[in-house]
Amino acid sequence: MTQSSQDNCSSEQDSHKTHAKHNHDRCIATALNDAVLLCEQRGARLTQLRQRVLELVWQTHKPVGAYELLPLLAKEGFNSAPPTVYRALDFLLELGLVHRISSINAFIGCNQPKHEHPNGFFICRQCGNASELPALQLRELAKQLEASLGITIEGETHELTGLCASCSSKAQK
Amino acid sequence: MTQSSQDNCSSEQDSHKTHAKHNHDRCIATALNDAVLLCEQRGARLTQLRQRVLELVWQTHKPVGAYELLPLLAKEGFNSAPPTVYRALDFLLELGLVHRISSINAFIGCNQPKHEHPNGFFICRQCGNASELPALQLRELAKQLEASLGITIEGETHELTGLCASCSSKAQK
DNA sequence: TCACCTTAGGTTATAATGTTGCAATTCTAC
DNA sequence: GTAGAATTGCAACATTATAACCTAAGGTGA
Ligand SMILES: [Zn+2]
Ligand SMILES: [Zn+2]
Ligand SMILES: [Zn+2]
Ligand SMILES: [Zn+2]
């Protein structure tokens, strides 16, 4: 039952413009697997609620608002008010399993939770998908800035918008 | 009367850690001057309210929340509810006279409104001051990302936190 | 097993941030 | 001056996030 709605991925795929066509079930499965491992490693408890929130966030590659999750959780029997979902999201954020995109007050699953990396996203204004920016280039920038400005960077978030590759090419037709 | 509270800059200066000591009245005056010129250029009206909001934002180099401005405006006779300040801020944002830092829901004056540039800030967790990141490096990053990812970047915001140069050196003592 | 403690989640209320819609006023252009 | 546009006042409302308090579940060691 908790699996049933994952099949909507096929209809979702039309909008997976930043990642072209892909097997999204695999995205979800990988994310879940990573989460289980990470929680074991850290001695954190991936409860039903937390796992389900993670799955829901991973239903698409579009950032999702906290309040969008509430009715979905309610449908599945979780008696959930805002604190419920925010606590679950905080837990997932803490472990790096999801990221927050503050310019749009939304959350998205992380695809490299095993390795810490700068928080950086590109969000397509056309299809709405968000994809993580390559950590290498962000780290390079940070290093440069630390050197030239004498600052010590502890946290960073980069949020770019525009047209993704797929939407760009379609726009040119 | 609208000038009286600018004198608190001297007490403010202690916390100008990212900019060392400087004559902050000059910061404000320059910002005001830029604003007047820019508005003339664009045929936009820098009304009393808008100008005053800009001045208030410029009182410090710390980002300021919209709701912090409300009581200040009220004290000066502006009968201001949230829409008033948000509209003024929207106007200033539109012209590039202020920036919004979405990770902390706050606004800050722009120091290069004459030239469009990527939205990028470093915010010191110690002193709270925010300073703009060098446009050159941000543009370089954007160019790289566009080339390697095939995306078209239309907007960007970079928000870094950590210790500024001044606070870093003090921490080492 | 049991008492004990810690963590997670339920519940209610409230805070903080941001918008919509419309009326009244002010400004601008003709 | 007058019509039309832009700006502001004002009231209500929408969205996002948190506080406070309590109950339930799970883990630990006697
Ligand atoms: Zn996918
Ligand atoms: Zn990530
Ligand atoms: Zn200054
Ligand atoms: Zn700027």
mmCIF file of C-alpha atoms (C1' of nucleotides) and ligand atoms in Angstrom:
data_model
loop_
_atom_site.group_PDB
_atom_site.id
_atom_site.type_symbol
_atom_site.label_atom_id
_atom_site.label_comp_id
_atom_site.label_asym_id
_atom_site.label_seq_id
_atom_site.Cartn_x
_atom_site.Cartn_y
_atom_site.Cartn_z
ATOM 1 C CA MET A 1 0.000 0.000 0.000
ATOM 2 C CA THR A 2 2.759 2.379 0.729
ATOM 3 C CA GLN A 3 4.163 1.278 -2.611
ATOM 4 C CA SER A 4 1.108 1.853 -4.742
ATOM 5 C CA SER A 5 1.646 5.490 -5.495
ATOM 6 C CA GLN A 6 5.182 5.001 -6.664
ATOM 7 C CA ASP A 7 3.862 3.774 -9.982
ATOM 8 C CA ASN A 8 2.904 7.277 -10.894
ATOM 9 C CA CYS A 9 6.550 7.590 -11.828
ATOM 10 C CA SER A 10 5.705 6.686 -15.402
ATOM 11 C CA SER A 11 3.489 9.711 -15.664
ATOM 12 C CA GLU A 12 6.149 11.607 -13.792
ATOM 13 C CA GLN A 13 8.786 10.771 -16.304
ATOM 14 C CA ASP A 14 7.483 13.225 -18.834
ATOM 15 C CA SER A 15 8.647 15.954 -16.568
ATOM 16 C CA HIS A 16 12.027 14.484 -15.771
ATOM 17 C CA LYS A 17 13.639 16.902 -18.099
ATOM 18 C CA THR A 18 16.844 17.435 -16.241
ATOM 19 C CA HIS A 19 17.543 13.754 -15.974
ATOM 20 C CA ALA A 20 16.106 12.625 -19.297
ATOM 21 C CA LYS A 21 14.184 9.384 -19.086
ATOM 22 C CA HIS A 22 15.258 7.149 -16.289
ATOM 23 C CA ASN A 23 13.959 4.454 -14.054
ATOM 24 C CA HIS A 24 12.761 6.494 -11.161
ATOM 25 C CA ASP A 25 11.917 3.497 -9.036
ATOM 26 C CA ARG A 26 15.618 2.925 -8.946
ATOM 27 C CA CYS A 27 16.137 6.488 -7.682
ATOM 28 C CA ILE A 28 13.783 5.786 -4.830
ATOM 29 C CA ALA A 29 15.217 2.382 -4.041
ATOM 30 C CA THR A 30 18.744 3.729 -3.955
ATOM 31 C CA ALA A 31 17.741 6.600 -1.724
ATOM 32 C CA LEU A 32 16.021 4.236 0.673
ATOM 33 C CA ASN A 33 18.962 1.918 0.742
ATOM 34 C CA ASP A 34 21.399 4.734 1.376
ATOM 35 C CA ALA A 35 19.181 5.952 4.167
ATOM 36 C CA VAL A 36 19.095 2.596 5.908
ATOM 37 C CA LEU A 37 22.860 2.247 5.744
ATOM 38 C CA LEU A 38 23.503 5.776 6.885
ATOM 39 C CA CYS A 39 21.176 5.411 9.841
ATOM 40 C CA GLU A 40 22.870 2.211 10.909
ATOM 41 C CA GLN A 41 26.246 3.888 10.670
ATOM 42 C CA ARG A 42 25.142 6.825 12.770
ATOM 43 C CA GLY A 43 23.006 4.903 15.202
ATOM 44 C CA ALA A 44 19.950 6.854 14.104
ATOM 45 C CA ARG A 45 16.496 5.344 13.902
ATOM 46 C CA LEU A 46 14.818 5.404 10.524
ATOM 47 C CA THR A 47 11.288 5.052 11.780
ATOM 48 C CA GLN A 48 8.283 4.322 9.578
ATOM 49 C CA LEU A 49 7.288 7.943 9.552
ATOM 50 C CA ARG A 50 10.744 9.193 8.663
ATOM 51 C CA GLN A 51 11.185 6.600 5.967
ATOM 52 C CA ARG A 52 7.808 7.389 4.485
ATOM 53 C CA VAL A 53 8.561 11.109 4.430
ATOM 54 C CA LEU A 54 11.797 10.353 2.639
ATOM 55 C CA GLU A 55 9.954 8.231 0.095
ATOM 56 C CA LEU A 56 7.395 10.946 -0.470
ATOM 57 C CA VAL A 57 10.077 13.554 -1.003
ATOM 58 C CA TRP A 58 11.637 11.224 -3.521
ATOM 59 C CA GLN A 59 8.457 10.733 -5.522
ATOM 60 C CA THR A 60 9.697 13.308 -7.990
ATOM 61 C CA HIS A 61 12.750 15.370 -8.712
ATOM 62 C CA LYS A 62 10.741 18.494 -8.048
ATOM 63 C CA PRO A 63 11.268 20.153 -4.698
ATOM 64 C CA VAL A 64 8.298 19.572 -2.413
ATOM 65 C CA GLY A 65 6.894 21.829 0.286
ATOM 66 C CA ALA A 66 6.431 20.600 3.833
ATOM 67 C CA TYR A 67 2.728 21.317 3.706
ATOM 68 C CA GLU A 68 2.322 19.270 0.547
ATOM 69 C CA LEU A 69 3.433 16.243 2.498
ATOM 70 C CA LEU A 70 0.840 16.615 5.215
ATOM 71 C CA PRO A 71 -2.209 15.378 3.301
ATOM 72 C CA LEU A 72 -0.185 12.552 1.782
ATOM 73 C CA LEU A 73 0.840 11.364 5.209
ATOM 74 C CA ALA A 74 -2.689 11.769 6.490
ATOM 75 C CA LYS A 75 -3.977 9.531 3.685
ATOM 76 C CA GLU A 76 -1.711 6.796 4.967
ATOM 77 C CA GLY A 77 -2.915 6.926 8.507
ATOM 78 C CA PHE A 78 -0.244 9.126 9.978
ATOM 79 C CA ASN A 79 -2.073 11.600 12.083
ATOM 80 C CA SER A 80 0.127 14.394 11.066
ATOM 81 C CA ALA A 81 0.170 18.039 11.882
ATOM 82 C CA PRO A 82 2.952 20.403 10.843
ATOM 83 C CA PRO A 83 5.329 19.488 13.681
ATOM 84 C CA THR A 84 5.243 15.871 12.585
ATOM 85 C CA VAL A 85 6.471 16.521 9.104
ATOM 86 C CA TYR A 86 8.924 19.214 10.154
ATOM 87 C CA ARG A 87 10.477 16.917 12.720
ATOM 88 C CA ALA A 88 10.874 14.176 10.171
ATOM 89 C CA LEU A 89 12.361 16.622 7.688
ATOM 90 C CA ASP A 90 14.720 17.990 10.316
ATOM 91 C CA PHE A 91 15.898 14.485 11.020
ATOM 92 C CA LEU A 92 16.493 13.826 7.324
ATOM 93 C CA LEU A 93 18.217 17.180 6.893
ATOM 94 C CA GLU A 94 20.477 16.442 9.822
ATOM 95 C CA LEU A 95 21.615 13.221 8.224
ATOM 96 C CA GLY A 96 21.968 14.859 4.831
ATOM 97 C CA LEU A 97 19.289 12.672 3.295
ATOM 98 C CA VAL A 98 17.368 15.669 2.054
ATOM 99 C CA HIS A 99 18.238 19.267 1.327
ATOM 100 C CA ARG A 100 16.252 22.397 1.824
ATOM 101 C CA ILE A 101 15.958 24.916 -0.984
ATOM 102 C CA SER A 102 15.239 28.086 0.885
ATOM 103 C CA SER A 103 14.445 30.351 -2.040
ATOM 104 C CA ILE A 104 11.316 28.293 -2.640
ATOM 105 C CA ASN A 105 10.753 26.882 0.853
ATOM 106 C CA ALA A 106 10.955 23.334 -0.360
ATOM 107 C CA PHE A 107 12.757 20.073 0.215
ATOM 108 C CA ILE A 108 14.360 17.566 -2.098
ATOM 109 C CA GLY A 109 16.096 14.241 -1.719
ATOM 110 C CA CYS A 110 19.873 14.183 -1.764
ATOM 111 C CA ASN A 111 21.498 11.873 -4.238
ATOM 112 C CA GLN A 112 24.857 11.628 -2.505
ATOM 113 C CA PRO A 113 24.031 11.409 1.194
ATOM 114 C CA LYS A 114 27.070 9.242 1.859
ATOM 115 C CA HIS A 115 29.455 12.089 1.214
ATOM 116 C CA GLU A 116 29.021 15.518 2.669
ATOM 117 C CA HIS A 117 28.906 18.181 0.017
ATOM 118 C CA PRO A 118 27.898 21.787 -0.490
ATOM 119 C CA ASN A 119 24.223 22.490 -0.858
ATOM 120 C CA GLY A 120 23.760 23.580 -4.446
ATOM 121 C CA PHE A 121 20.866 23.230 -6.853
ATOM 122 C CA PHE A 122 19.721 24.179 -10.265
ATOM 123 C CA ILE A 123 15.953 24.484 -10.586
ATOM 124 C CA CYS A 124 14.386 24.573 -14.036
ATOM 125 C CA ARG A 125 11.675 27.175 -14.301
ATOM 126 C CA GLN A 126 10.004 25.174 -17.070
ATOM 127 C CA CYS A 127 9.804 21.605 -15.814
ATOM 128 C CA GLY A 128 10.369 22.350 -12.142
ATOM 129 C CA ASN A 129 12.985 19.657 -11.641
ATOM 130 C CA ALA A 130 15.930 20.390 -9.438
ATOM 131 C CA SER A 131 19.337 18.801 -9.716
ATOM 132 C CA GLU A 132 22.360 19.059 -7.506
ATOM 133 C CA LEU A 133 25.281 21.126 -8.687
ATOM 134 C CA PRO A 134 28.625 19.383 -8.994
ATOM 135 C CA ALA A 135 30.384 19.513 -5.646
ATOM 136 C CA LEU A 136 33.788 19.884 -7.217
ATOM 137 C CA GLN A 137 33.095 23.254 -8.760
ATOM 138 C CA LEU A 138 31.369 24.563 -5.679
ATOM 139 C CA ARG A 139 34.263 23.517 -3.500
ATOM 140 C CA GLU A 140 36.649 25.186 -5.885
ATOM 141 C CA LEU A 141 34.711 28.422 -5.614
ATOM 142 C CA ALA A 142 34.631 28.184 -1.840
ATOM 143 C CA LYS A 143 38.358 27.632 -1.678
ATOM 144 C CA GLN A 144 38.976 30.645 -3.885
ATOM 145 C CA LEU A 145 36.695 32.834 -1.820
ATOM 146 C CA GLU A 146 38.258 31.754 1.445
ATOM 147 C CA ALA A 147 41.675 32.592 0.081
ATOM 148 C CA SER A 148 40.804 35.907 -1.465
ATOM 149 C CA LEU A 149 38.454 37.186 1.230
ATOM 150 C CA GLY A 150 40.085 35.700 4.306
ATOM 151 C CA ILE A 151 36.803 34.186 5.396
ATOM 152 C CA THR A 152 36.092 30.753 6.823
ATOM 153 C CA ILE A 153 33.154 29.106 5.112
ATOM 154 C CA GLU A 154 31.104 26.788 7.259
ATOM 155 C CA GLY A 155 27.942 26.449 5.257
ATOM 156 C CA GLU A 156 26.861 27.280 1.781
ATOM 157 C CA THR A 157 23.794 27.131 -0.352
ATOM 158 C CA HIS A 158 23.609 27.891 -4.033
ATOM 159 C CA GLU A 159 20.277 28.132 -5.794
ATOM 160 C CA LEU A 160 20.257 28.714 -9.508
ATOM 161 C CA THR A 161 17.269 28.964 -11.781
ATOM 162 C CA GLY A 162 16.829 28.913 -15.521
ATOM 163 C CA LEU A 163 16.215 26.351 -18.200
ATOM 164 C CA CYS A 164 17.587 22.847 -17.927
ATOM 165 C CA ALA A 165 19.289 21.212 -20.877
ATOM 166 C CA SER A 166 16.191 19.395 -21.980
ATOM 167 C CA CYS A 167 13.888 22.401 -21.760
ATOM 168 C CA SER A 168 16.484 24.595 -23.430
ATOM 169 C CA SER A 169 16.665 22.382 -26.487
ATOM 170 C CA LYS A 170 12.896 22.133 -26.727
ATOM 171 C CA ALA A 171 12.605 25.903 -26.535
ATOM 172 C CA GLN A 172 14.815 26.310 -29.570
ATOM 173 C CA LYS A 173 12.470 24.462 -31.888
ATOM 174 C CA MET B 1 14.162 64.037 11.430
ATOM 175 C CA THR B 2 14.548 61.217 9.064
ATOM 176 C CA GLN B 3 18.264 61.739 9.508
ATOM 177 C CA SER B 4 18.441 61.655 13.278
ATOM 178 C CA SER B 5 18.799 57.931 13.720
ATOM 179 C CA GLN B 6 21.648 57.609 11.289
ATOM 180 C CA ASP B 7 23.999 58.784 13.982
ATOM 181 C CA ASN B 8 23.739 55.429 15.667
ATOM 182 C CA CYS B 9 26.272 54.386 13.074
ATOM 183 C CA SER B 10 29.078 55.105 15.504
ATOM 184 C CA SER B 11 27.731 52.492 17.858
ATOM 185 C CA GLU B 12 27.150 50.272 14.870
ATOM 186 C CA GLN B 13 30.722 50.408 13.801
ATOM 187 C CA ASP B 14 31.881 48.051 16.486
ATOM 188 C CA SER B 15 30.070 45.314 14.677
ATOM 189 C CA HIS B 16 31.293 46.190 11.210
ATOM 190 C CA LYS B 17 33.659 43.311 11.305
ATOM 191 C CA THR B 18 33.587 42.410 7.666
ATOM 192 C CA HIS B 19 34.287 45.930 6.547
ATOM 193 C CA ALA B 20 36.617 46.961 9.328
ATOM 194 C CA LYS B 21 36.055 50.482 10.556
ATOM 195 C CA HIS B 22 34.560 52.742 7.997
ATOM 196 C CA ASN B 23 32.465 55.826 7.703
ATOM 197 C CA HIS B 24 29.064 54.292 7.444
ATOM 198 C CA ASP B 25 27.329 57.589 6.776
ATOM 199 C CA ARG B 26 29.180 57.514 3.517
ATOM 200 C CA CYS B 27 27.753 54.047 2.782
ATOM 201 C CA ILE B 28 24.266 55.413 3.277
ATOM 202 C CA ALA B 29 24.871 58.573 1.317
ATOM 203 C CA THR B 30 26.311 56.656 -1.602
ATOM 204 C CA ALA B 31 23.426 54.221 -1.599
ATOM 205 C CA LEU B 32 20.937 57.072 -1.586
ATOM 206 C CA ASN B 33 22.729 58.844 -4.359
ATOM 207 C CA ASP B 34 22.901 55.712 -6.484
ATOM 208 C CA ALA B 35 19.230 55.176 -5.908
ATOM 209 C CA VAL B 36 18.277 58.640 -7.040
ATOM 210 C CA LEU B 37 20.323 58.337 -10.203
ATOM 211 C CA LEU B 38 19.075 54.859 -10.990
ATOM 212 C CA CYS B 39 15.470 55.897 -10.553
ATOM 213 C CA GLU B 40 15.937 58.849 -12.862
ATOM 214 C CA GLN B 41 17.515 56.595 -15.441
ATOM 215 C CA ARG B 42 14.705 54.107 -15.313
ATOM 216 C CA GLY B 43 11.894 56.570 -14.922
ATOM 217 C CA ALA B 44 10.996 55.095 -11.557
ATOM 218 C CA ARG B 45 9.716 57.109 -8.644
ATOM 219 C CA LEU B 46 11.742 57.049 -5.472
ATOM 220 C CA THR B 47 8.982 58.137 -3.162
ATOM 221 C CA GLN B 48 9.482 59.155 0.452
ATOM 222 C CA LEU B 49 8.413 55.775 1.677
ATOM 223 C CA ARG B 50 10.680 53.882 -0.675
ATOM 224 C CA GLN B 51 13.614 56.092 0.073
ATOM 225 C CA ARG B 52 13.082 55.755 3.779
ATOM 226 C CA VAL B 53 12.886 51.969 3.538
ATOM 227 C CA LEU B 54 16.135 51.988 1.618
ATOM 228 C CA GLU B 55 17.745 54.153 4.280
ATOM 229 C CA LEU B 56 16.517 51.872 7.020
ATOM 230 C CA VAL B 57 17.850 48.802 5.259
ATOM 231 C CA TRP B 58 21.159 50.585 4.972
ATOM 232 C CA GLN B 59 21.395 51.436 8.671
ATOM 233 C CA THR B 60 23.689 48.467 9.113
ATOM 234 C CA HIS B 61 25.446 45.824 7.089
ATOM 235 C CA LYS B 62 23.363 43.173 8.780
ATOM 236 C CA PRO B 63 20.473 41.780 6.798
ATOM 237 C CA VAL B 64 17.161 43.084 8.101
ATOM 238 C CA GLY B 65 13.782 41.377 8.148
ATOM 239 C CA ALA B 66 10.713 42.972 6.603
ATOM 240 C CA TYR B 67 8.875 42.888 9.894
ATOM 241 C CA GLU B 68 11.718 44.659 11.649
ATOM 242 C CA LEU B 69 11.118 47.631 9.393
ATOM 243 C CA LEU B 70 7.441 47.965 10.232
ATOM 244 C CA PRO B 71 7.769 49.516 13.698
ATOM 245 C CA LEU B 72 10.531 51.803 12.473
ATOM 246 C CA LEU B 73 8.321 53.118 9.712
ATOM 247 C CA ALA B 74 5.411 53.447 12.083
ATOM 248 C CA LYS B 75 7.531 55.591 14.413
ATOM 249 C CA GLU B 76 8.036 58.015 11.564
ATOM 250 C CA GLY B 77 4.395 58.421 10.775
ATOM 251 C CA PHE B 78 4.124 55.964 7.936
ATOM 252 C CA ASN B 79 0.978 54.051 8.543
ATOM 253 C CA SER B 80 2.508 50.805 7.634
ATOM 254 C CA ALA B 81 1.158 47.339 7.488
ATOM 255 C CA PRO B 82 3.055 44.454 5.931
ATOM 256 C CA PRO B 83 2.006 45.206 2.352
ATOM 257 C CA THR B 84 3.504 48.652 2.625
ATOM 258 C CA VAL B 85 6.973 47.460 3.446
ATOM 259 C CA TYR B 86 6.840 44.505 1.089
ATOM 260 C CA ARG B 87 5.808 46.707 -1.787
ATOM 261 C CA ALA B 88 8.614 49.103 -1.076
ATOM 262 C CA LEU B 89 11.057 46.226 -0.826
ATOM 263 C CA ASP B 90 9.746 44.727 -4.060
ATOM 264 C CA PHE B 91 10.314 48.036 -5.766
ATOM 265 C CA LEU B 92 13.872 48.214 -4.444
ATOM 266 C CA LEU B 93 14.524 44.600 -5.365
ATOM 267 C CA GLU B 94 13.252 45.209 -8.858
ATOM 268 C CA LEU B 95 15.730 48.018 -9.334
ATOM 269 C CA GLY B 96 18.514 46.031 -7.742
ATOM 270 C CA LEU B 97 18.874 48.497 -4.876
ATOM 271 C CA VAL B 98 18.486 45.759 -2.307
ATOM 272 C CA HIS B 99 18.928 42.026 -2.323
ATOM 273 C CA ARG B 100 16.976 39.343 -0.566
ATOM 274 C CA ILE B 101 18.791 36.661 1.380
ATOM 275 C CA SER B 102 16.276 33.879 1.381
ATOM 276 C CA SER B 103 18.004 31.500 3.752
ATOM 277 C CA ILE B 104 17.358 33.983 6.539
ATOM 278 C CA ASN B 105 14.333 35.818 5.110
ATOM 279 C CA ALA B 106 16.078 39.132 5.174
ATOM 280 C CA PHE B 107 17.038 42.055 3.003
ATOM 281 C CA ILE B 108 20.206 44.025 2.565
ATOM 282 C CA GLY B 109 21.310 47.032 0.562
ATOM 283 C CA CYS B 110 23.216 46.427 -2.633
ATOM 284 C CA ASN B 111 26.527 48.184 -3.004
ATOM 285 C CA GLN B 112 26.722 47.992 -6.784
ATOM 286 C CA PRO B 113 23.209 48.732 -7.982
ATOM 287 C CA LYS B 114 24.511 50.379 -11.123
ATOM 288 C CA HIS B 115 25.726 47.117 -12.562
ATOM 289 C CA GLU B 116 23.675 43.995 -12.581
ATOM 290 C CA HIS B 117 25.404 41.128 -10.879
ATOM 291 C CA PRO B 118 24.711 37.735 -9.398
ATOM 292 C CA ASN B 119 23.119 37.644 -5.978
ATOM 293 C CA GLY B 120 25.777 36.296 -3.659
ATOM 294 C CA PHE B 121 26.490 36.906 0.003
ATOM 295 C CA PHE B 122 28.689 35.842 2.817
ATOM 296 C CA ILE B 123 27.088 36.185 6.227
ATOM 297 C CA CYS B 124 29.264 36.027 9.329
ATOM 298 C CA ARG B 125 27.721 33.927 12.057
ATOM 299 C CA GLN B 126 29.634 35.902 14.669
ATOM 300 C CA CYS B 127 29.075 39.548 13.832
ATOM 301 C CA GLY B 128 26.068 39.074 11.571
ATOM 302 C CA ASN B 129 27.350 41.297 8.813
ATOM 303 C CA ALA B 130 26.776 40.292 5.237
ATOM 304 C CA SER B 131 28.966 41.225 2.320
ATOM 305 C CA GLU B 132 28.500 40.660 -1.375
ATOM 306 C CA LEU B 133 30.583 38.010 -3.060
ATOM 307 C CA PRO B 134 32.782 39.098 -5.959
ATOM 308 C CA ALA B 135 30.728 38.986 -9.135
ATOM 309 C CA LEU B 136 33.645 37.861 -11.216
ATOM 310 C CA GLN B 137 34.036 34.536 -9.510
ATOM 311 C CA LEU B 138 30.315 33.876 -9.440
ATOM 312 C CA ARG B 139 30.039 34.610 -13.123
ATOM 313 C CA GLU B 140 32.937 32.305 -13.794
ATOM 314 C CA LEU B 141 31.187 29.516 -11.940
ATOM 315 C CA ALA B 142 27.946 30.161 -13.793
ATOM 316 C CA LYS B 143 29.719 30.039 -17.121
ATOM 317 C CA GLN B 144 31.358 26.744 -16.234
ATOM 318 C CA LEU B 145 28.093 25.231 -15.098
ATOM 319 C CA GLU B 146 26.247 26.344 -18.184
ATOM 320 C CA ALA B 147 28.917 24.783 -20.358
ATOM 321 C CA SER B 148 29.220 21.522 -18.485
ATOM 322 C CA LEU B 149 25.543 20.977 -17.703
ATOM 323 C CA GLY B 150 23.990 22.467 -20.799
ATOM 324 C CA ILE B 151 21.746 24.647 -18.699
ATOM 325 C CA THR B 152 20.778 28.280 -19.156
ATOM 326 C CA ILE B 153 21.115 30.219 -15.949
ATOM 327 C CA GLU B 154 18.683 33.081 -15.497
ATOM 328 C CA GLY B 155 18.941 33.756 -11.811
ATOM 329 C CA GLU B 156 21.261 32.774 -9.047
ATOM 330 C CA THR B 157 21.646 33.253 -5.367
ATOM 331 C CA HIS B 158 24.587 32.151 -3.283
ATOM 332 C CA GLU B 159 24.440 32.315 0.477
ATOM 333 C CA LEU B 160 27.506 31.382 2.437
ATOM 334 C CA THR B 161 27.959 31.443 6.176
ATOM 335 C CA GLY B 162 30.976 31.197 8.430
ATOM 336 C CA LEU B 163 33.409 33.550 10.044
ATOM 337 C CA CYS B 164 34.446 36.769 8.379
ATOM 338 C CA ALA B 165 38.095 37.772 8.230
ATOM 339 C CA SER B 166 37.835 40.016 11.239
ATOM 340 C CA CYS B 167 36.007 37.499 13.414
ATOM 341 C CA SER B 168 38.339 34.729 12.288
ATOM 342 C CA SER B 169 41.421 36.586 13.444
ATOM 343 C CA LYS B 170 39.831 37.469 16.763
ATOM 344 C CA ALA B 171 38.892 33.844 17.320
ATOM 345 C CA GLN B 172 42.523 32.775 17.012
ATOM 346 C CA LYS B 173 43.678 34.811 19.968
ATOM 347 C "C1'" DT C 1 10.611 -9.030 34.180
ATOM 348 C "C1'" DC C 2 10.594 -4.646 35.918
ATOM 349 C "C1'" DA C 3 11.645 0.047 36.790
ATOM 350 C "C1'" DC C 4 14.000 3.652 34.512
ATOM 351 C "C1'" DC C 5 15.340 6.704 31.033
ATOM 352 C "C1'" DT C 6 15.541 8.451 26.404
ATOM 353 C "C1'" DT C 7 13.576 9.246 22.058
ATOM 354 C "C1'" DA C 8 9.745 9.774 18.897
ATOM 355 C "C1'" DG C 9 5.333 11.241 17.814
ATOM 356 C "C1'" DG C 10 0.407 13.393 18.788
ATOM 357 C "C1'" DT C 11 -2.004 17.602 19.727
ATOM 358 C "C1'" DT C 12 -3.056 22.337 20.257
ATOM 359 C "C1'" DA C 13 -1.922 26.679 19.826
ATOM 360 C "C1'" DT C 14 0.794 30.371 18.099
ATOM 361 C "C1'" DA C 15 4.648 32.799 15.769
ATOM 362 C "C1'" DA C 16 6.842 34.547 11.654
ATOM 363 C "C1'" DT C 17 6.695 35.617 6.952
ATOM 364 C "C1'" DG C 18 4.355 36.978 2.878
ATOM 365 C "C1'" DT C 19 -0.161 38.014 -0.300
ATOM 366 C "C1'" DT C 20 -4.684 39.431 -2.170
ATOM 367 C "C1'" DG C 21 -8.157 42.657 -3.067
ATOM 368 C "C1'" DC C 22 -10.104 46.892 -2.940
ATOM 369 C "C1'" DA C 23 -10.715 51.774 -1.728
ATOM 370 C "C1'" DA C 24 -8.533 56.244 -1.317
ATOM 371 C "C1'" DT C 25 -5.124 59.227 -2.671
ATOM 372 C "C1'" DT C 26 -1.474 61.225 -5.358
ATOM 373 C "C1'" DC C 27 0.949 61.895 -9.404
ATOM 374 C "C1'" DT C 28 1.423 62.442 -14.575
ATOM 375 C "C1'" DA C 29 0.241 63.441 -19.107
ATOM 376 C "C1'" DC C 30 -2.614 65.445 -22.111
ATOM 377 C "C1'" DG D 1 -8.396 70.714 -15.214
ATOM 378 C "C1'" DT D 2 -9.334 65.952 -16.134
ATOM 379 C "C1'" DA D 3 -8.611 61.104 -17.223
ATOM 380 C "C1'" DG D 4 -5.738 57.441 -16.375
ATOM 381 C "C1'" DA D 5 -1.952 55.354 -14.015
ATOM 382 C "C1'" DA D 6 0.745 54.564 -10.088
ATOM 383 C "C1'" DT D 7 1.119 54.579 -5.192
ATOM 384 C "C1'" DT D 8 -0.401 53.950 -0.590
ATOM 385 C "C1'" DG D 9 -3.807 52.703 3.235
ATOM 386 C "C1'" DC D 10 -6.210 49.120 5.051
ATOM 387 C "C1'" DA D 11 -8.360 44.682 6.235
ATOM 388 C "C1'" DA D 12 -8.351 40.200 5.740
ATOM 389 C "C1'" DC D 13 -6.034 36.083 4.685
ATOM 390 C "C1'" DA D 14 -2.431 32.519 3.179
ATOM 391 C "C1'" DT D 15 1.729 30.103 3.849
ATOM 392 C "C1'" DT D 16 5.555 28.463 6.386
ATOM 393 C "C1'" DA D 17 7.513 27.177 10.735
ATOM 394 C "C1'" DT D 18 7.859 26.618 15.862
ATOM 395 C "C1'" DA D 19 6.665 26.219 21.010
ATOM 396 C "C1'" DA D 20 4.866 23.806 24.709
ATOM 397 C "C1'" DC D 21 3.121 19.988 26.668
ATOM 398 C "C1'" DC D 22 1.848 15.397 26.876
ATOM 399 C "C1'" DT D 23 1.606 10.308 25.599
ATOM 400 C "C1'" DA D 24 3.552 6.258 23.670
ATOM 401 C "C1'" DA D 25 7.171 3.425 22.287
ATOM 402 C "C1'" DG D 26 11.696 1.532 22.656
ATOM 403 C "C1'" DG D 27 16.063 0.530 24.744
ATOM 404 C "C1'" DT D 28 18.975 -0.487 29.150
ATOM 405 C "C1'" DG D 29 20.487 -2.392 33.090
ATOM 406 C "C1'" DA D 30 19.192 -4.453 37.761
HETATM 407 ZN ZN ZN E 1 14.425 9.745 -10.812
HETATM 408 ZN ZN ZN E 2 22.985 16.367 -1.833
HETATM 409 ZN ZN ZN E 3 28.933 50.913 6.052
HETATM 410 ZN ZN ZN E 4 24.452 43.731 -5.022
#
